[in-house]
C-alpha positions as a printed NumPy array, in Angstrom:
array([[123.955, 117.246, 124.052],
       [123.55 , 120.659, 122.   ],
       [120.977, 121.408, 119.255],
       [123.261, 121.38 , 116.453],
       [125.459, 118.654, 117.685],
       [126.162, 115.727, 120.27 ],
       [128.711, 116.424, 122.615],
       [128.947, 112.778, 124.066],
       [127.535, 109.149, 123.023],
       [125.076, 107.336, 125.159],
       [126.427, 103.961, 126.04 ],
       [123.876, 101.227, 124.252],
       [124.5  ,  98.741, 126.787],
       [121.19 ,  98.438, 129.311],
       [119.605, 100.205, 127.198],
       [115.801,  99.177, 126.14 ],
       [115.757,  98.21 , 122.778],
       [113.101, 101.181, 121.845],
       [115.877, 103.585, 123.732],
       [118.598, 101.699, 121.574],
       [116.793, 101.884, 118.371],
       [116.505, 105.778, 118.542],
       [119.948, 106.201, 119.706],
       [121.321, 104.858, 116.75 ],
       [119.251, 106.384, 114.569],
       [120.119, 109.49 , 116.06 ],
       [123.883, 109.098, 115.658],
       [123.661, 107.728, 111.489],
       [121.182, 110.868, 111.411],
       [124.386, 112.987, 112.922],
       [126.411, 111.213, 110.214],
       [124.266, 112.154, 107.214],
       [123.364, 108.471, 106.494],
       [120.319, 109.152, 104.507],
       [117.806, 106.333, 105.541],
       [118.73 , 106.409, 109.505],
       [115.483, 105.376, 110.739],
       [115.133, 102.465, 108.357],
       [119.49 , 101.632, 108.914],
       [118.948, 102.028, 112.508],
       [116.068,  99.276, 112.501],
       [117.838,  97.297, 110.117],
       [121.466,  96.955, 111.893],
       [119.496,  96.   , 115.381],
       [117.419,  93.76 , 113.921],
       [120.27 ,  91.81 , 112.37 ],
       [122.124,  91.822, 115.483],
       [119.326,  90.673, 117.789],
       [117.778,  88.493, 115.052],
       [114.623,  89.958, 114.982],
       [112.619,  90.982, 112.46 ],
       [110.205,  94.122, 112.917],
       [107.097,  92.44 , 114.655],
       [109.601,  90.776, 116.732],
       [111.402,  94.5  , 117.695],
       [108.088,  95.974, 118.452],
       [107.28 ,  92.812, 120.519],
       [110.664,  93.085, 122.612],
       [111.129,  96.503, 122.563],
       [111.018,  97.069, 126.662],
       [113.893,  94.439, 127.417],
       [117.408,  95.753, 127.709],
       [120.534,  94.869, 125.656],
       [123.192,  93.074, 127.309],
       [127.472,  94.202, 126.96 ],
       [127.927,  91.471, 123.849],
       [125.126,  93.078, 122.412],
       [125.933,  96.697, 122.913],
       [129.449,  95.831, 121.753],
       [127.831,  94.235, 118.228],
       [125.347,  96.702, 117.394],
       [128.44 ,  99.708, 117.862],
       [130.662,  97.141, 115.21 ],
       [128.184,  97.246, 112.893],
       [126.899, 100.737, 113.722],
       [130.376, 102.094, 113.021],
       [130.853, 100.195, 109.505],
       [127.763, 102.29 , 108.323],
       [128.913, 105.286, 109.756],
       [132.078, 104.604, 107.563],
       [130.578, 104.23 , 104.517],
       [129.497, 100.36 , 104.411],
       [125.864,  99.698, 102.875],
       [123.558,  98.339, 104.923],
       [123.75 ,  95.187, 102.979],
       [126.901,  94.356, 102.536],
       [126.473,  93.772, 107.088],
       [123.861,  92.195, 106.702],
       [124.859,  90.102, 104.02 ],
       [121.756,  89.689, 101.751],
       [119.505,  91.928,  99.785],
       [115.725,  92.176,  98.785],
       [115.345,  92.117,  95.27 ],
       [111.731,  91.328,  92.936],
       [110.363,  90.02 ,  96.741],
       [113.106,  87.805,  97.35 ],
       [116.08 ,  87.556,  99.675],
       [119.752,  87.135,  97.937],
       [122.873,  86.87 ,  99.91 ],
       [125.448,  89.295,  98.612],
       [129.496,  88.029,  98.436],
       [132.278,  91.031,  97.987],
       [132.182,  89.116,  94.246],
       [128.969,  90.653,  93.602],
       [126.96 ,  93.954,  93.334],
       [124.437,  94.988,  95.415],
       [121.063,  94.867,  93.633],
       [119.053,  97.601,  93.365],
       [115.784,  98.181,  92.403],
       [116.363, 100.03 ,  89.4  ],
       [117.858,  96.721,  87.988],
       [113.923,  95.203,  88.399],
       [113.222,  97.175,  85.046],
       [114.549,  94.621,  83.472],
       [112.868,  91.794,  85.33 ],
       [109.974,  93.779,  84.294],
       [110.538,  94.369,  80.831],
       [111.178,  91.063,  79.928],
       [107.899,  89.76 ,  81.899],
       [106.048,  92.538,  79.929],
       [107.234,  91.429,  76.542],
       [106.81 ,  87.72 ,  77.251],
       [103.159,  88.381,  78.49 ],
       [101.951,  90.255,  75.57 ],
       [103.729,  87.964,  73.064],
       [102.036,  85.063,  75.027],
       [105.47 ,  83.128,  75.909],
       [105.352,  83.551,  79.177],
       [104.637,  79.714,  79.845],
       [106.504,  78.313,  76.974],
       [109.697,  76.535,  77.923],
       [112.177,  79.599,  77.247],
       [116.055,  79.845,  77.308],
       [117.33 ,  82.467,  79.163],
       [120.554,  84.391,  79.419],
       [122.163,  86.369,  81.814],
       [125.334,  87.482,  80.718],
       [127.546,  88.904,  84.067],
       [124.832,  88.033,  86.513],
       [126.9  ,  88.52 ,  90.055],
       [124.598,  87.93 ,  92.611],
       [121.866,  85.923,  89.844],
       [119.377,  87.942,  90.914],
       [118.043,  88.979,  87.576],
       [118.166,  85.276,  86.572],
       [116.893,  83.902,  89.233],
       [114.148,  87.034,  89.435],
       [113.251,  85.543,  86.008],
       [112.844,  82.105,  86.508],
       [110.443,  82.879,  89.889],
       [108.303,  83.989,  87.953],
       [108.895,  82.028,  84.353],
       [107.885,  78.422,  85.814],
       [108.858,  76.74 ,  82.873],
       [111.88 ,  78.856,  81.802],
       [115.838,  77.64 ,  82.041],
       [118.484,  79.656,  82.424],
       [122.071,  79.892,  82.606],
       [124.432,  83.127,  84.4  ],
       [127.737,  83.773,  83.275],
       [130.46 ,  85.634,  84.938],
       [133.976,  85.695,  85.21 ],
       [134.466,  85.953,  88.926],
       [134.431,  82.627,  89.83 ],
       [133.276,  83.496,  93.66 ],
       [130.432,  85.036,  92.037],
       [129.28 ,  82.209,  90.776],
       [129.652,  80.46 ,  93.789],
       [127.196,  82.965,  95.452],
       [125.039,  83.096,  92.54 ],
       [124.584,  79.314,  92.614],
       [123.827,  79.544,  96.716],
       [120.61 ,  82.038,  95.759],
       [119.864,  79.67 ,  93.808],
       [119.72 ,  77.132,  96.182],
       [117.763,  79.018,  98.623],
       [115.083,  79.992,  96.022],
       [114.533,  76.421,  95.213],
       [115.286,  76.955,  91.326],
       [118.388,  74.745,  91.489],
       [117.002,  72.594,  88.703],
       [116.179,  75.312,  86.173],
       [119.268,  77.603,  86.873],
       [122.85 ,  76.879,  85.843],
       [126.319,  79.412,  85.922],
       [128.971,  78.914,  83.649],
       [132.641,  80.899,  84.67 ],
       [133.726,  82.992,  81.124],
       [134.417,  86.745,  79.927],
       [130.987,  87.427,  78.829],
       [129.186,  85.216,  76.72 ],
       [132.799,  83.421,  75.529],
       [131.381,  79.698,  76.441],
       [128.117,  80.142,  75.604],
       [126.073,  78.052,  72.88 ],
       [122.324,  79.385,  71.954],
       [119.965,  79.362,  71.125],
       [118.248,  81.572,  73.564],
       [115.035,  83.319,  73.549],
       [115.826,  85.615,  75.78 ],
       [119.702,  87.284,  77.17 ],
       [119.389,  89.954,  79.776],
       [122.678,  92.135,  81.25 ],
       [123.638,  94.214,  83.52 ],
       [127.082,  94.745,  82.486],
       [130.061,  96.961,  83.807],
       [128.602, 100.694,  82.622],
       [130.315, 103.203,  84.641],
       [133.477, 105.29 ,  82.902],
       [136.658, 104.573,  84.253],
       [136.772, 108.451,  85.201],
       [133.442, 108.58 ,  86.702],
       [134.2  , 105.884,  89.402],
       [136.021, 107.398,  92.   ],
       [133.141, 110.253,  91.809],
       [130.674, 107.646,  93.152],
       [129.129, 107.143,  96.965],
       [131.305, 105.635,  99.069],
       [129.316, 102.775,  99.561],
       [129.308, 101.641,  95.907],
       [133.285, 102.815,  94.943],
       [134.55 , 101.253,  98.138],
       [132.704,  97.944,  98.579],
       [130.952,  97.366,  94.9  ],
       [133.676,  95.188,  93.086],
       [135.119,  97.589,  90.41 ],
       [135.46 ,  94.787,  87.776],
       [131.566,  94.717,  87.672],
       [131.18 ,  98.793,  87.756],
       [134.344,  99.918,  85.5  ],
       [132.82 ,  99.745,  81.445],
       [136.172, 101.285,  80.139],
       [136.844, 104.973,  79.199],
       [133.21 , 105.52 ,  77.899],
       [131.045, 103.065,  79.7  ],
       [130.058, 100.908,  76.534],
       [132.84 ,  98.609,  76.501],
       [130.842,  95.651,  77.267],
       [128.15 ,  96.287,  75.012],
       [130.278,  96.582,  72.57 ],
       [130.962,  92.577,  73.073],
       [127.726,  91.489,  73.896],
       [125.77 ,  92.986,  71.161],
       [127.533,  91.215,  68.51 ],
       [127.325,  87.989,  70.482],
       [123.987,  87.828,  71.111],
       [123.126,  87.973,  67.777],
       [124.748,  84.652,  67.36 ],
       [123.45 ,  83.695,  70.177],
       [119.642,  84.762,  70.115],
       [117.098,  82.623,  68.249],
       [115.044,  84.412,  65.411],
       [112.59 ,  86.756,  67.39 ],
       [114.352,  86.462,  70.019],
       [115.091,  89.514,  72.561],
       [117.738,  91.179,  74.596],
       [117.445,  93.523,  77.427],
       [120.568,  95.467,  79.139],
       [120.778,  97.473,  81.636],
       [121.912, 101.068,  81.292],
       [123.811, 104.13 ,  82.647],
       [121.891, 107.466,  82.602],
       [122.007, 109.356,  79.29 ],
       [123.974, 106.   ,  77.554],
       [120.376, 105.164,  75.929],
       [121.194, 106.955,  72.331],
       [124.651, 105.024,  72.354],
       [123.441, 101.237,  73.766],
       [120.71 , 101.839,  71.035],
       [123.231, 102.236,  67.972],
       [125.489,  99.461,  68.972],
       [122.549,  96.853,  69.054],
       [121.165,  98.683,  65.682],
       [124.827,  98.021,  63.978],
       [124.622,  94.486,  65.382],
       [121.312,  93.91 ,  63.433],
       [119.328,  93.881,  66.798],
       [116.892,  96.63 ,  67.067],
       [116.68 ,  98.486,  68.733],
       [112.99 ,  96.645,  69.355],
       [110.994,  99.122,  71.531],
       [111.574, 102.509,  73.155],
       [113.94 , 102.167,  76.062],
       [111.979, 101.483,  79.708],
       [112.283, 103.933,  82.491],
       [113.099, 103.094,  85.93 ],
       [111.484, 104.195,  88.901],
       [112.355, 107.432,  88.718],
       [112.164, 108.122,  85.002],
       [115.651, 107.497,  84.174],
       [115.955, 105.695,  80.591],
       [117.301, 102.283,  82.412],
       [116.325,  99.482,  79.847],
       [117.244,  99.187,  76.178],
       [115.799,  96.902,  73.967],
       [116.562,  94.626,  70.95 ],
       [115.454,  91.692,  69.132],
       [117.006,  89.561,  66.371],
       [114.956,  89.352,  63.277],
       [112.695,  86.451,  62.097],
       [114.129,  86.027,  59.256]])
């Protein structure tokens, strides 16, 4: 080895799995992964099916040739680009696990500002244990549906997407999370088959600009489906159909939530205005204090 490089790669095989779990950190460090110590315990864990305690616990016994030869597969898909969870197949999201298809996104936690909006709004207005309606228009993986309804015990809801293999992974989270009975997913463009009322829609629609997309990270351009990332030449294309829809759709008082690009706040905000919706409060910052969450709400009367 040098300082500023490795001249050669230490074969994983018989290695401990404390010597292993370095190594690969060290080689996604060499590849400017950004998280290598978290990837590196991630990847061996999913290979050895162990969780941390159960690392820590076996971290003096040695990994065998079928072993070795998994852990560089995977190893090598991250190198190239491949997020961590799309090998391993599922994704934390609001506390709970939810497998991940090529159909869907990846969910990240920005997207829990709108779990958290909603909950906040429903709280203060005292709804939070009525038996609500809920929306999610383009939900992918479900996971701000089902987010919703963990947490909303006597709350229905219903996903909509046009990817059809989508659903099919939206309705296996489902499963999983127990919320079978309280969640449906309907296959249309949007809200197209829908029939309200609802009290509440939430979206995450398609946002980025055709232009912008092949500017992303690698991980989200090459294994995010671009039908759920491309929102047209400015990004608003589907909130310019959902807007008008959900005012048909919403119930008086009722509110809608999207998720949004950075600096598309000013525009999401005018298109639910000219659709008679709001906007209802100012928008909701993520994490990071990006503007991530615009509001609206159909009148009362």
């Amino acid at each position: 080895r040098t300082s500023g490089s490795r001249e050669f790669r230490v074969s994983l095989n018989g290695l401990r799995l404390d010597q292993a779990r370095r190594e690969i950190r060290a080689r996604l460090e060499v590849a400017g992964i950004e998280s290598p110590e978290l990837d590196a315990r991630l990847l061996l864990g999913e290979v050895l099916r162990l969780d941390l305690t159960g690392l820590i616990a076996a971290s003096a016994r040695t990994l065998t040739a079928d072993e070795a030869a998994a852990l560089e597969s995977v190893i090598r898909r991250r190198i190239d680009g491949e997020p961590v969870a799309r090998i391993l197949g599922h994704k934390e999201f609001w506390g709970l696990s939810f497998a991940l298809s090529p159909a869907t996104l990846v969910p990240r936690p920005d997207t829990e500002t709108i779990v958290e909006a909603a909950l906040d709004i429903l709280k203060r207005e005292g709804r939070a244990n009525d038996a609500l309606r809920i929306a999610d228009i383009g939900t992918g993986s479900g996971a701000i549906l089902l987010a919703l309804l963990s947490e909303l015990s006597n709350a229905h809801g219903i996903g909509t997407d046009i990817n059809p293999d989508a659903l099919s992974t939206a309705a296996h989270n489902a499963t999983s999370l127990g919320l079978t009975e309280r969640a449906s997913f309907v296959e249309c463009n949007y809200a197209d088959t829908l029939h309200g009322p609802f009290d509440l829609i939430v979206s995450n629609p398609p946002y980025i600009p055709s232009r912008d997309i092949n500017d992303l990270s690698i991980e989200v351009r090459a294994h995010d489906p671009r039908l759920a990332l491309d929102g047209g030449a400015d990004g608003l294309d589907a909130y310019r159909v959902i807007a008008p829809a959900a005012l048909e759709l919403l119930a008086p008082g009722g509110v809608i939530i999207f998720e949004i690009g950075q600096g598309q706040e000013r525009d999401v905000a005018h298109l639910l205005t000219a659709a008679g919706l709001g906007p209802d409060v100012p928008v909701k910052p993520d994490l990071n204090g990006i503007p991530r969450a615009v509001i609206g709400r159909k009148p009362f009367i």
